[in-house]
Every structure is written in C-alpha cells, then in structure tokens.
CSV table of C-alpha atoms and ligand atoms in Angstrom, one decimal:
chain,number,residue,atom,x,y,z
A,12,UNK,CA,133.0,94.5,112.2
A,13,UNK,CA,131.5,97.0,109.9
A,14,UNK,CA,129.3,99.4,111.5
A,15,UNK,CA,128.5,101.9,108.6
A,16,UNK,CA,125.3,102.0,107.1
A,17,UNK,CA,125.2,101.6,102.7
A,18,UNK,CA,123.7,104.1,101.1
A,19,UNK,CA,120.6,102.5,100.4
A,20,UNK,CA,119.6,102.3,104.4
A,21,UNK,CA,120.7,105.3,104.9
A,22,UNK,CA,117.9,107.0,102.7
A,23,UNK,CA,115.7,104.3,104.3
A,24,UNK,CA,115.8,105.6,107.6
A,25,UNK,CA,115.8,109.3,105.8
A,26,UNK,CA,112.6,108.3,104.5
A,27,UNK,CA,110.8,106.8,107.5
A,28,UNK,CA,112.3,109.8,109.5
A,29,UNK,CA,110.3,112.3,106.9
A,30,UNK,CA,106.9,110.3,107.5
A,31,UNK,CA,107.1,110.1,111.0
A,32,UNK,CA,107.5,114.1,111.0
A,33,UNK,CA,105.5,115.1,108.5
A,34,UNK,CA,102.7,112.6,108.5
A,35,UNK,CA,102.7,111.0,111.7
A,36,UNK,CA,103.3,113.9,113.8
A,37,UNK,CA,100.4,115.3,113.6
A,38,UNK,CA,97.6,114.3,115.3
A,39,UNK,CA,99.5,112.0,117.0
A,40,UNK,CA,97.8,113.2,120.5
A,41,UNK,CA,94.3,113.1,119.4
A,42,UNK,CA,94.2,109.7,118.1
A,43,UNK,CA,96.2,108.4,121.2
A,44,UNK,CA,93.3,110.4,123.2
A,45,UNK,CA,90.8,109.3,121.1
A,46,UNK,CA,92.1,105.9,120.3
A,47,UNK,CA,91.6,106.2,116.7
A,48,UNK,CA,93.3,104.1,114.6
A,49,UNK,CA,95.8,105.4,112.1
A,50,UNK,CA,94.1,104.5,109.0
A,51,UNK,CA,95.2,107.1,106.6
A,52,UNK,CA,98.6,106.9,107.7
A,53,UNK,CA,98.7,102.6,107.4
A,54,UNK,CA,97.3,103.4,104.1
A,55,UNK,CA,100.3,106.0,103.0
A,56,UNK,CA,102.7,102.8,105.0
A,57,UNK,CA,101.8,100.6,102.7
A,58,UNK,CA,102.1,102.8,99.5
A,59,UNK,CA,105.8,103.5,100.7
A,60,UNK,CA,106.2,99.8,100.5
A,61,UNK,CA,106.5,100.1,104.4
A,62,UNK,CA,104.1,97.2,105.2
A,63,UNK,CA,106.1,94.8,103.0
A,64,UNK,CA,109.5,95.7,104.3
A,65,UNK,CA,111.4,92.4,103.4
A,66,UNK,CA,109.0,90.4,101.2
A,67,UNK,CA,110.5,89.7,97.6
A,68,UNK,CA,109.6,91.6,95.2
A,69,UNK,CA,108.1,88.8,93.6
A,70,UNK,CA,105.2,89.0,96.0
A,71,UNK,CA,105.1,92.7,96.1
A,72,UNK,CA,107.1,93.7,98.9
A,73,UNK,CA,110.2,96.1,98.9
A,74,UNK,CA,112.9,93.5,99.2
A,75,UNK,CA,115.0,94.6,101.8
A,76,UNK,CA,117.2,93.5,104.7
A,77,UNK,CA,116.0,93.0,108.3
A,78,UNK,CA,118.2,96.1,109.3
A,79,UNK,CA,116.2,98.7,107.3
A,80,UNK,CA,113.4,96.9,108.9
A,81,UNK,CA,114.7,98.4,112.5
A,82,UNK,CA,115.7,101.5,111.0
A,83,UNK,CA,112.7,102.0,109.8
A,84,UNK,CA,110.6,100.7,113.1
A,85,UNK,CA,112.9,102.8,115.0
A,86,UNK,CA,111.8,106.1,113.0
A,87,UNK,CA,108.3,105.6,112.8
A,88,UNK,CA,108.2,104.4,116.7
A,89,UNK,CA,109.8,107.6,118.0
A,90,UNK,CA,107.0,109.3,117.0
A,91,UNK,CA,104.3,106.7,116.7
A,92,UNK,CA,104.3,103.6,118.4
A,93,UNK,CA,100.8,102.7,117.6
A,94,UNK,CA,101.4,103.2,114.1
A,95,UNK,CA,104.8,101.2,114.4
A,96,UNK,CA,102.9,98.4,115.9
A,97,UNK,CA,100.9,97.7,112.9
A,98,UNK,CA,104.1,97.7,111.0
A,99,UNK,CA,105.9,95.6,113.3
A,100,UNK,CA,103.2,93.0,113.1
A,101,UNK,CA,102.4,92.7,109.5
A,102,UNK,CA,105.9,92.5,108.5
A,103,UNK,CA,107.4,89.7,110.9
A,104,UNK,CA,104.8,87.8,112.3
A,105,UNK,CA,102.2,88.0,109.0
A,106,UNK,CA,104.2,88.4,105.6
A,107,UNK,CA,107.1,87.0,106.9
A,108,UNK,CA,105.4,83.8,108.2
A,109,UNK,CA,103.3,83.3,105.0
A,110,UNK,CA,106.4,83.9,102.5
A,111,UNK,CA,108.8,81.4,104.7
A,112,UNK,CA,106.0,78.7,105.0
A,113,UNK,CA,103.1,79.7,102.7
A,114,UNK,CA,102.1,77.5,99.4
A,115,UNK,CA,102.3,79.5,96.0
A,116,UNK,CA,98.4,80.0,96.1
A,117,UNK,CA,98.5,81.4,99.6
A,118,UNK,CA,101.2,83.6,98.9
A,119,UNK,CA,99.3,84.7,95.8
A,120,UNK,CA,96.1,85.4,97.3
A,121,UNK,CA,97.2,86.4,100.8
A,122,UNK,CA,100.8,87.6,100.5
A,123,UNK,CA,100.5,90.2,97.9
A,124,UNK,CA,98.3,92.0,99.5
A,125,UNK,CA,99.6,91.9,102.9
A,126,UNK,CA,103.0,93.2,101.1
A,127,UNK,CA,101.5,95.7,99.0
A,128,UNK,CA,99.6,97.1,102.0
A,129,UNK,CA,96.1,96.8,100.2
A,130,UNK,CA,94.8,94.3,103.1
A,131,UNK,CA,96.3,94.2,106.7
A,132,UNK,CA,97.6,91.0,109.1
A,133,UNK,CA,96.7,90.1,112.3
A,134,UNK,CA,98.4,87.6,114.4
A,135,UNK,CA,96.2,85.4,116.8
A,136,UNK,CA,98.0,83.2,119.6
A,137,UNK,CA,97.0,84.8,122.9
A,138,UNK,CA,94.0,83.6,124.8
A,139,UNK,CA,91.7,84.3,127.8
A,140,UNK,CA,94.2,81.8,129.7
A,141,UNK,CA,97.1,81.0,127.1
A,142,UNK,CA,99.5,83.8,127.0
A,143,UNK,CA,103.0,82.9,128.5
A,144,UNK,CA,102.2,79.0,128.2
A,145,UNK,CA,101.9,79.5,124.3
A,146,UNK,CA,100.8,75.3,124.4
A,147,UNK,CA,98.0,75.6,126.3
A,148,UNK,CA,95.3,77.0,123.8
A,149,UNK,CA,92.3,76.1,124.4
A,150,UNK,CA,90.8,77.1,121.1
A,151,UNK,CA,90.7,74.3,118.4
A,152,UNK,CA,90.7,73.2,115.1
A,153,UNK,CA,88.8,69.9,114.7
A,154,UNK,CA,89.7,68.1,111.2
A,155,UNK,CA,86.8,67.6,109.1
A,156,UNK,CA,88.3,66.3,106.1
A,157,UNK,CA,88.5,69.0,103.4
A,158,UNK,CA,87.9,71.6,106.7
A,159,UNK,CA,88.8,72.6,110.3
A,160,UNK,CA,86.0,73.6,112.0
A,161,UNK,CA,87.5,76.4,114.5
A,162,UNK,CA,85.8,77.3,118.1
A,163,UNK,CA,87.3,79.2,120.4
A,164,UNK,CA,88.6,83.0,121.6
A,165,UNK,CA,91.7,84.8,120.8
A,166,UNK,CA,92.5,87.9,123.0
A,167,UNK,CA,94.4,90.9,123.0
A,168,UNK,CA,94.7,91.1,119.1
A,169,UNK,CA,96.8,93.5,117.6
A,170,UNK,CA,95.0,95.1,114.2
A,171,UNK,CA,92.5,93.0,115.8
A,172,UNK,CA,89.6,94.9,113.7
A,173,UNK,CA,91.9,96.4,111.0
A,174,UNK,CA,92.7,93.2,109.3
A,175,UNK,CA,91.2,90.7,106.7
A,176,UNK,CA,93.7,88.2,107.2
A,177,UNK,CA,94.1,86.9,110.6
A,178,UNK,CA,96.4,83.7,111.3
A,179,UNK,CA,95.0,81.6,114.1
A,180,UNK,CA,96.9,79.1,115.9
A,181,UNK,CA,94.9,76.3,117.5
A,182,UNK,CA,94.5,73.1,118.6
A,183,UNK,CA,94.1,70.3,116.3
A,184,UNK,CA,95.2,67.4,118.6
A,185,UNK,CA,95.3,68.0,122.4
A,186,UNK,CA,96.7,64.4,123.0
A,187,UNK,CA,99.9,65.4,120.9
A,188,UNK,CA,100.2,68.5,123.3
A,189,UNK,CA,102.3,71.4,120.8
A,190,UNK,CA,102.6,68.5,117.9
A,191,UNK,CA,98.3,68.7,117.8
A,192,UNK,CA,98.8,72.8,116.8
A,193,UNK,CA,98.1,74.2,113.6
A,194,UNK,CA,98.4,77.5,112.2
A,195,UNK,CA,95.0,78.9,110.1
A,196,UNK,CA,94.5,81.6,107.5
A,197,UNK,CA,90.6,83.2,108.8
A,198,UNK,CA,89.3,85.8,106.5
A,199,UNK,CA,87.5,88.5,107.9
A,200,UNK,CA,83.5,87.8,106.5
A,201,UNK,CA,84.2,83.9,107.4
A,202,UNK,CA,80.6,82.8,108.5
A,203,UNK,CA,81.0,82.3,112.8
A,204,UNK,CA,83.7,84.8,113.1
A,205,UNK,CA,83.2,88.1,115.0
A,206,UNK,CA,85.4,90.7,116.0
A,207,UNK,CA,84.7,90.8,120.1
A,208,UNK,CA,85.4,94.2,122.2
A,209,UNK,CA,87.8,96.6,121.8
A,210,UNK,CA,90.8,96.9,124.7
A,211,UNK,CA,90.9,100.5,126.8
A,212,UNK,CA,94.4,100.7,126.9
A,213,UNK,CA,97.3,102.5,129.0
A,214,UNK,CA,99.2,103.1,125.7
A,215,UNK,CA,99.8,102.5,122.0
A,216,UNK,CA,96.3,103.5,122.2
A,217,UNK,CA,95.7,104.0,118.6
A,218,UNK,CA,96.6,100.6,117.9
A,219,UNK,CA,93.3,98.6,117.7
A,220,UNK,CA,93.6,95.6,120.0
A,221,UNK,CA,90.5,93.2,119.9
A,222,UNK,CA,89.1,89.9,121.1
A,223,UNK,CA,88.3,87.3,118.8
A,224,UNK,CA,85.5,84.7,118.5
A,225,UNK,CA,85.2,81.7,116.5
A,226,UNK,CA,81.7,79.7,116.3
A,227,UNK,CA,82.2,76.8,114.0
A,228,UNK,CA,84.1,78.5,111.9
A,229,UNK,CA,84.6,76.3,108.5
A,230,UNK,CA,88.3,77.1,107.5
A,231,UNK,CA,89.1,75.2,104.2
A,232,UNK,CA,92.3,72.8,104.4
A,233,UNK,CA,93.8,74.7,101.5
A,234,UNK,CA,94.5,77.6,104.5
A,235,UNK,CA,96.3,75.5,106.7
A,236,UNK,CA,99.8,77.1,107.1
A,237,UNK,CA,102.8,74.0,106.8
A,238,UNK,CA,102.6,70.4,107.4
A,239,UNK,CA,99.9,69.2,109.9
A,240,UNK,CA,101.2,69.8,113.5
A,241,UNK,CA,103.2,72.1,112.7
A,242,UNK,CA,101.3,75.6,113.6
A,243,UNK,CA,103.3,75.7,117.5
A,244,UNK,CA,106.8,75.8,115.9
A,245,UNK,CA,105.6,78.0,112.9
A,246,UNK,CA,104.2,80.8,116.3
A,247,UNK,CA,107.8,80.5,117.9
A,248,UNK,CA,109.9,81.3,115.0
A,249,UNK,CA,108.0,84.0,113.4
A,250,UNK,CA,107.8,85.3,117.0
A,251,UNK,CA,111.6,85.4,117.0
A,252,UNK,CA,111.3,87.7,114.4
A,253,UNK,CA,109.0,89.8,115.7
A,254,UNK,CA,110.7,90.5,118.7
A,255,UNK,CA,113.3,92.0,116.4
A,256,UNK,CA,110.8,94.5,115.1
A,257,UNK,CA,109.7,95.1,118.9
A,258,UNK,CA,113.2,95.4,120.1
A,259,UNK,CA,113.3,98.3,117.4
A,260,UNK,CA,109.8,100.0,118.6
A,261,UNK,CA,111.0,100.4,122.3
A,262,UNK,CA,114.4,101.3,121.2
A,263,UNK,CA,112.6,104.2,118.7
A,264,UNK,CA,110.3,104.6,121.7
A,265,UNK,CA,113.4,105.5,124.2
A,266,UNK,CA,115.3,107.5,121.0
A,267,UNK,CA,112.0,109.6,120.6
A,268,UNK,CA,112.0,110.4,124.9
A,269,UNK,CA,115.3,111.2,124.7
A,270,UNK,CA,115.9,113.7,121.3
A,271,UNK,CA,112.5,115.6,122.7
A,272,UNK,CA,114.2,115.6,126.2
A,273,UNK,CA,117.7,116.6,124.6
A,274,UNK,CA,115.9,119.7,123.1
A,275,UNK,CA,114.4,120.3,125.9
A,276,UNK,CA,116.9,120.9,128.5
A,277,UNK,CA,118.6,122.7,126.1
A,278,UNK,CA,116.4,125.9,126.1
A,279,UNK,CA,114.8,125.6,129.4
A,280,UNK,CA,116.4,127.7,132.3
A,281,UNK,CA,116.5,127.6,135.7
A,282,UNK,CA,118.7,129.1,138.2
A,283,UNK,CA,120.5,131.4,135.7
A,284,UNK,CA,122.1,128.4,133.4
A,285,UNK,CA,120.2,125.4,130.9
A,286,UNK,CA,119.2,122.3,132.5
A,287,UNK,CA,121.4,121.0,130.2
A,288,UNK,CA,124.5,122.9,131.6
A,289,UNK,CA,123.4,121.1,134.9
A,290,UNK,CA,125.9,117.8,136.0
A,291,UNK,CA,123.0,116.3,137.3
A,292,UNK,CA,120.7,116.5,133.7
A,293,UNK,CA,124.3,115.9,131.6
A,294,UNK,CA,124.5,112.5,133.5
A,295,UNK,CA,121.2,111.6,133.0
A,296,UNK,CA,121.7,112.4,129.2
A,297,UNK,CA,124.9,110.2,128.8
A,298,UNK,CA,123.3,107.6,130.8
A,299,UNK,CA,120.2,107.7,128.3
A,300,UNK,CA,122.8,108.0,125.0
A,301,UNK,CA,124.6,104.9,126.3
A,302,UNK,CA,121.5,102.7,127.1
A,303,UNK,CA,120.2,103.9,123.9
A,304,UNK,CA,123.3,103.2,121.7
A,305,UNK,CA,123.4,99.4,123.6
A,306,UNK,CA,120.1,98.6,122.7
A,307,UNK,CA,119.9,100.2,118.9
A,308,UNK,CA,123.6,97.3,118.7
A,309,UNK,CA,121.5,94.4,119.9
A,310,UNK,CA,119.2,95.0,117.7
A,311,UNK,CA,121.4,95.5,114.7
A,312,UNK,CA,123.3,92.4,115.8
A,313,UNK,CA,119.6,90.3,115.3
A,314,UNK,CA,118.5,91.9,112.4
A,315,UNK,CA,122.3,91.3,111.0
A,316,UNK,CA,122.2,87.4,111.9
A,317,UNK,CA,118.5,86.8,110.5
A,318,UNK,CA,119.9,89.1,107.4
A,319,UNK,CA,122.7,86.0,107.1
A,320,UNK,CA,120.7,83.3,107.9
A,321,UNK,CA,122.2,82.5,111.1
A,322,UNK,CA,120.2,81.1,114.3
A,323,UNK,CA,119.2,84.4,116.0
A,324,UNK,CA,116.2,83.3,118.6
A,325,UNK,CA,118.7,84.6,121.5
A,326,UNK,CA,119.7,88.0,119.9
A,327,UNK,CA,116.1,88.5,119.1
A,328,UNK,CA,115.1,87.9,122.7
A,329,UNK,CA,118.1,89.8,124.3
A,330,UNK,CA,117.6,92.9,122.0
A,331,UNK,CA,113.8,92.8,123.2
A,332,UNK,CA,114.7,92.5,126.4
A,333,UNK,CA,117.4,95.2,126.9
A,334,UNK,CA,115.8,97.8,124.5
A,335,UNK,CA,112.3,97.4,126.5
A,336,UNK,CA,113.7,98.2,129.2
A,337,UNK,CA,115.9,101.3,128.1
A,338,UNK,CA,112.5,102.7,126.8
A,339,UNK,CA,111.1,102.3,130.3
A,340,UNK,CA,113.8,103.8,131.9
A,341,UNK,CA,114.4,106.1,129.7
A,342,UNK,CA,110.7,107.8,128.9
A,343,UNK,CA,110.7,108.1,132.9
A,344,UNK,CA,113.6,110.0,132.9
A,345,UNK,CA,112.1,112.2,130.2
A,346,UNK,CA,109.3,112.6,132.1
A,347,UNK,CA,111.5,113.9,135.1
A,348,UNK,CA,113.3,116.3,133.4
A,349,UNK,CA,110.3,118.0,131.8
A,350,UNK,CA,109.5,118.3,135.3
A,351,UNK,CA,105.5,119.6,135.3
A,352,UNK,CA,105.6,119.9,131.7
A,353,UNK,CA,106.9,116.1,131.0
A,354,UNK,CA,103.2,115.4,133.1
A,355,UNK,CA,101.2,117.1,130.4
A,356,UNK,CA,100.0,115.7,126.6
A,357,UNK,CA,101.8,118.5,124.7
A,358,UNK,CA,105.3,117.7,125.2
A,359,UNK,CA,105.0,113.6,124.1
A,360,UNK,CA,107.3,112.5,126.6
A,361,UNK,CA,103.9,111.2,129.0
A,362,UNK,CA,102.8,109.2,125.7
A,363,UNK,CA,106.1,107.7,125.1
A,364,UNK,CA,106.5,106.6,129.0
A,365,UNK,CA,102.7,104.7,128.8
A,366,UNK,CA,103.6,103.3,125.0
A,367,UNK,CA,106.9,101.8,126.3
A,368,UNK,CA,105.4,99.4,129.0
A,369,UNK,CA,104.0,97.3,126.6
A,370,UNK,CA,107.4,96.6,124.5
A,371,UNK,CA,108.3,94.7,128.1
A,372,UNK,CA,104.6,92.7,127.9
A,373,UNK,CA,103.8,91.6,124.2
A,374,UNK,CA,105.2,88.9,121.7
A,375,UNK,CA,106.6,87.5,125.0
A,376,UNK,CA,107.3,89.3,128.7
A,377,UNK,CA,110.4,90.1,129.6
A,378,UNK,CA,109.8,87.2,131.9
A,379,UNK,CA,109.8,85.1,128.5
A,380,UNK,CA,112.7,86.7,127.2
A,381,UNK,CA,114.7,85.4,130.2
A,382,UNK,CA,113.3,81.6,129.6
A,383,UNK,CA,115.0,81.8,125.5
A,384,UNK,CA,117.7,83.3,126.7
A,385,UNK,CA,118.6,81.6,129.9
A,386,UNK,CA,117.9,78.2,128.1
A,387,UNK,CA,120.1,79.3,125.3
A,388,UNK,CA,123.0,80.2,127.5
A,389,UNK,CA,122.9,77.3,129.1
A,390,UNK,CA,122.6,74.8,126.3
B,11,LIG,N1,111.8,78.0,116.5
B,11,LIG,C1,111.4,76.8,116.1
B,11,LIG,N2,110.9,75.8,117.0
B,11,LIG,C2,110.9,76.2,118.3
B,11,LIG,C3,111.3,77.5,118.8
B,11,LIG,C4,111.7,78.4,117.8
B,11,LIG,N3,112.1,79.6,118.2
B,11,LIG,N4,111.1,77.5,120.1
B,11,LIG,C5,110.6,76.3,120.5
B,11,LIG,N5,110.5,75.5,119.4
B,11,LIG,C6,110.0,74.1,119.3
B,11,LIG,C7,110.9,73.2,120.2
B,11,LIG,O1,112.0,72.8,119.4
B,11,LIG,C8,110.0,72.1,120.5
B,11,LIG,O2,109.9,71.2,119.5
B,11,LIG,P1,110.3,69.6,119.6
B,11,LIG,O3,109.3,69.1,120.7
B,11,LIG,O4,110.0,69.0,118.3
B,11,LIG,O5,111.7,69.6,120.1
B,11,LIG,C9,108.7,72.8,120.6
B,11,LIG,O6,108.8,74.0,119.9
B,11,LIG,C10,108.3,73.1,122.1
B,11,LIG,O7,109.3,73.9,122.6
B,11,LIG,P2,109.5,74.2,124.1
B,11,LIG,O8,109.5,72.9,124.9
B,11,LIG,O9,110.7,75.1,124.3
B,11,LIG,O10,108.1,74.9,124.5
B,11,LIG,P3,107.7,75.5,125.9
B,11,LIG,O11,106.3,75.1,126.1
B,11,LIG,O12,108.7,75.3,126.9
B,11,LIG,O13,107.6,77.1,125.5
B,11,LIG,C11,108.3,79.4,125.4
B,11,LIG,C12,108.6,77.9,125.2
B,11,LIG,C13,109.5,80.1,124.9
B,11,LIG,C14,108.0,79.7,126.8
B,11,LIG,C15,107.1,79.7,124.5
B,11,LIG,O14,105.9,79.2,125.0
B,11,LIG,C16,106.9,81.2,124.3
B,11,LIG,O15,107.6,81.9,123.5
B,11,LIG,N6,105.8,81.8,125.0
B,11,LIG,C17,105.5,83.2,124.8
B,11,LIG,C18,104.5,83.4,123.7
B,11,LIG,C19,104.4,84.8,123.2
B,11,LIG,O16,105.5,85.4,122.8
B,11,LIG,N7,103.2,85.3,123.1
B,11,LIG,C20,103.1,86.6,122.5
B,11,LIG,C21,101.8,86.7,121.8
B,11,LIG,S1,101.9,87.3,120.2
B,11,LIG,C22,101.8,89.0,120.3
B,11,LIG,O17,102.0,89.6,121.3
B,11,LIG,C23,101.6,89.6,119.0
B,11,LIG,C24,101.0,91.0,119.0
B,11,LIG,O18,99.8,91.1,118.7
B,11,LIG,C25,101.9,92.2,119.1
C-alpha cells in the first residue's frame, strides 16, 4: 500500500482545483438557472488537455493515469458538475472507447479531435424503453453492404447537442439478441439525423441532455466500432470505466457540500458559540469526512486497478455506488446546516444536493450497480 500521490498528480489536482475556482466558479448559478451550457469553459477544458485525460499522446491526449483522471473529476465536480459531466463522458465512454477498439483511420479522424478538445463525444445507449435492460434497443442498424442504414431514438443524451461525434449502439441482428449489437460512429450533419428536444432537468442543468433521431441514416461500414456483433460488450466495458469518472463526480460533488458547509459553520453563530463548536454539527462533520474519505479510496482503488490492467468492473461499480450515495447524503446534510440559507441559490449547497441525484441514476442505477456487484461477489 502506497497512498501518497507523485508529484506529477499532485500539480494535476492543483491545476483542476485553480480552474474550477477561477473559471468555473463564476457563473456557475446563472448557467445552472439558465441551463446554459458551458461552452467557453469546455473550450478552455480541452486546451488544458482536460478532455483527453488518458489518451496517448500519439493521438493528442495528455497521457495520464486513470487516477489523475478522478483527481481531476473530483476538482472540477465540486464546483461544477455539469461541466464535469462533459468531461466525464468524453474521456471514458468516447476517447477511451475509440482508442481501445478504434482502427487507425478512426482514431485519426475521430480521436484526435475528441482528445485535443476541438470536437466533443456523445454516448448513445439509452432509449424511450431501453435503459436498465441495456439489450433491448429497439433502434437498429440494418446491413446494407458497404452501410448500416440506422432508424431509431436515443434518449436522455449527455452533450446530446454539443457533440459532432456521437457513438450509437444498435441493433444489427435482433435474432442474436446482444450478439446482433453494433456500436456506430454518427457525425453531426449525417443526412436523417436530428437532434430532438432538450431535457428540463432537476440538476446538472447546464449539461445539455437531448433526444436523438435517426431516419435512415446511411452510416458507412468504415464507422463501425470492432468486429460485427460486438457493439453490446464494447457499451459494458467502456461503461465500466465511466462509472469510475462518475464515482469521482459524486464524490467531488459531496467534497464540494462539505468544504462550503465546513466554512460555513465555522463563522456562523448562534447561541453565543460557532455551529461548528456544536457536538451535534462536529458529528455531522466527521460523519461527512469519513463517508467522504471511503468513497474518494474506492475510487482510487478502480482507477489504480484499470491503471494496472487488472479486471475492475466491480470496483468501478462499488465506487459508483458508495460515492453516489455519500453525495446524496451528504449535500442533504449541507443543506441542513445552512439551515434557511442552505435553501437559497447563493450558498451552492441547494445545487450540489439536486446535481448529486443523478450520480445514483446515469451510466447505470444504483439498482444496476448492485446486479455487477452482486453477480461478481457471488461468482
Ligand atoms: N465487459 C465486457 N463484456 C461484458 C461486460 C463487461 N463489463 N458485462 C457483460 N458483458 C458481456 C457478457 O460477458 C455477455 O457476453 P457472452 O454472452 O459472450 O458471455 C454479454 O455481455 C451479456 O452480458 P449479461 O448477460 O451480463 O447481460 P445482461 O443483459 O444481464 O445485462 C447489465 C447486464 C449489467 C444489467 C447491463 O445491461 C447494464 O449495465 N445495464 C445498464 C446500462 C447502463 O449503464 N446504462 C447507462 C446509459 S449510458 C449513460 O448514462 C451515459 C451518459 O450520458 C452519462
């Protein structure tokens, strides 16, 4: 066991901790009011080689290891979560998918790119009626010889406007059940494709989350990601590690509640002392520390076995699990010790509590979480 950082991730996190307070700070409560998406600051992401996190060099990306990755997601997510989302999914379930499985012209014209920030990712599973039961899509992807003509709706999109590059997954073969899937590169501008409405959400409302529709789409063969058949297991293991980049959101999300509620209790007063020289706040605080400091472990202990090329599908799903749930219980408990205040946009804690409900909903429920890591434990 080694649990310093190197040098290197230390000035990592310095870095990402520096953007998140000087450039995503700001504004922060107007674009979650106003659901703007945080163009400029994607844009600035990307030029810190943030978009690229652990792409080779080769292909433009920063070349680092998946534990900067949750440093990283971590700073950005206490302060932004709808900015962190963006990061989260171009990095593991875009770039990392097309550099593991992608052919040398795919990385080349898609990769780059993607890595460098210049074009952003969006990953397209979810459906209308296909969201826990990822083998049930109902769009597909007929083979026309040198095409697949695509039909069908994605929902619930993340960077579902945002992005030129969108990989689908769809149904080739319904007879061969998850052995019929294939995964698609779309390009924005591909005749029959149309971005549908945008979501109202309760949080990460910056984030822009979009239907889908596909009308005869002509996708060339060349686009096909992998071997044919192959699209359901490419969805699962890029989803493993994604859930390692949304283990780190909710646990940023629950360190960001919990520094702003730290502060906070510190200076406010009430019958003659600080609410933080109150038992009753100091046990709340060491509750949140200790939750916190579990959760930011199982994540390290995902990032560390993808990092050494060991299996990590159940330390992905138990770090998700866990730290979504610390950043529920925790941004409640920030709420609750702002009292009036924590109820009111200025103080962030509100924004936190609505952003952390949907690290326990997307790239698989908590519900899912328990089916990988339930099967796992009982293998
Ligand atoms: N890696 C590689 N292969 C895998 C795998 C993994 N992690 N998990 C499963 N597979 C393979 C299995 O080995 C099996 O292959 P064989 O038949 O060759 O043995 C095949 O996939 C089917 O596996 P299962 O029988 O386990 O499949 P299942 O139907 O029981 O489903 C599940 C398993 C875990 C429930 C899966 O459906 C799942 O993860 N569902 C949730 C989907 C999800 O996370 N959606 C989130 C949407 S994306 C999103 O939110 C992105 C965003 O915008 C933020």
């Amino acid at each position: 066991m080694y649990f310093e950082l190197t040098e290197e991730q230390k000035l990592v996190r310095q870095v990402a901790r520096d953007f998140a307070q000087t450039k995503l700070k700001p504004g922060v409560i107007e674009r979650d009011e106003n659901q703007l998406f945080p163009a400029e600051q994607v844009k600035m992401l990307g030029e810190l080689g943030f978009l690229g996190i652990m792409v080779s060099p080769e292909y433009g990306g920063s070349g680092m290891d998946a534990i900067s990755y949750v440093l990283i997601m971590e700073e950005l997510s206490k302060i932004d979560a709808s900015a962190s989302v963006v990061v989260s999914v171009n990095n593991s379930l875009v770039c990392y998918g097309l550099e593991k499985y992608g052919t040398f012209q795919q990385k080349e014209k898609f990769l780059v790119p993607l890595a460098q920030g210049e074009q952003i990712g969006a990953f397209c599973l979810s459906e209308p009626d296909a969201g826990y039961d990822a083998t049930a899509l109902r769009t597909t992807a007929i083979d026309m010889g040198d095409h697949y003509l695509l039909n069908g709706v994605k929902n619930w999109i993340t960077n579902g406007n945002s992005a030129s590059v969108y990989l689908v997954i769809a149904q080739t073969d319904a007879t061969r059940k998850h052995k019929g899937i294939n995964a698609l590169i779309v390009e924005k501008g591909m005749e029959g494709f149309t971005v549908g409405a945008k979501e109202n959400k309760m949080g990460i409302r910056g984030s822009d989350t979009h239907s889908l529709h596909f009308s005869d789409v002509k996708v060339p063969k060349e686009n096909r990601i992998g071997e044919d058949g192959s699209g359901f297991k490419f969805a699962m293991e890029v989803l493993e590690g994604g859930r390692i980049g949304i283990a780190a959101q909710a646990l940023g999300i629950a360190s960001g509640a919990y520094e702003v509620a730290l502060n906070y209790t510190k200076q406010r007063r009430a019958f003659g002392k600080a609410l933080a020289d109150l038992q009753a706040t100091q046990f709340k605080l060491a509750d949140m520390a200790t939750e916190i400091e579990a959760a930011r472990l199982l994540c390290f202990k995902a990032a560390w076995l993808k990092d050494n090329g060991l299996p990590f599908a159940q330390a992905s799903s138990m770090a998700k699990l866990y730290a979504s749930e610390v950043a529920m219980r925790t941004t409640v408990e920030a709420v609750q010790l702002h009292g009036g205040y924590g109820f009111v946009k200025e103080y962030h804690v509100e924004r936190l509590m609505r952003d952390a409900k949907i690290t326990q909903i997307y790239e698989g429920t908590s519900e899912i979480q328990r089916i990988v890591i339930s099967r796992e434990v009982l293998k």
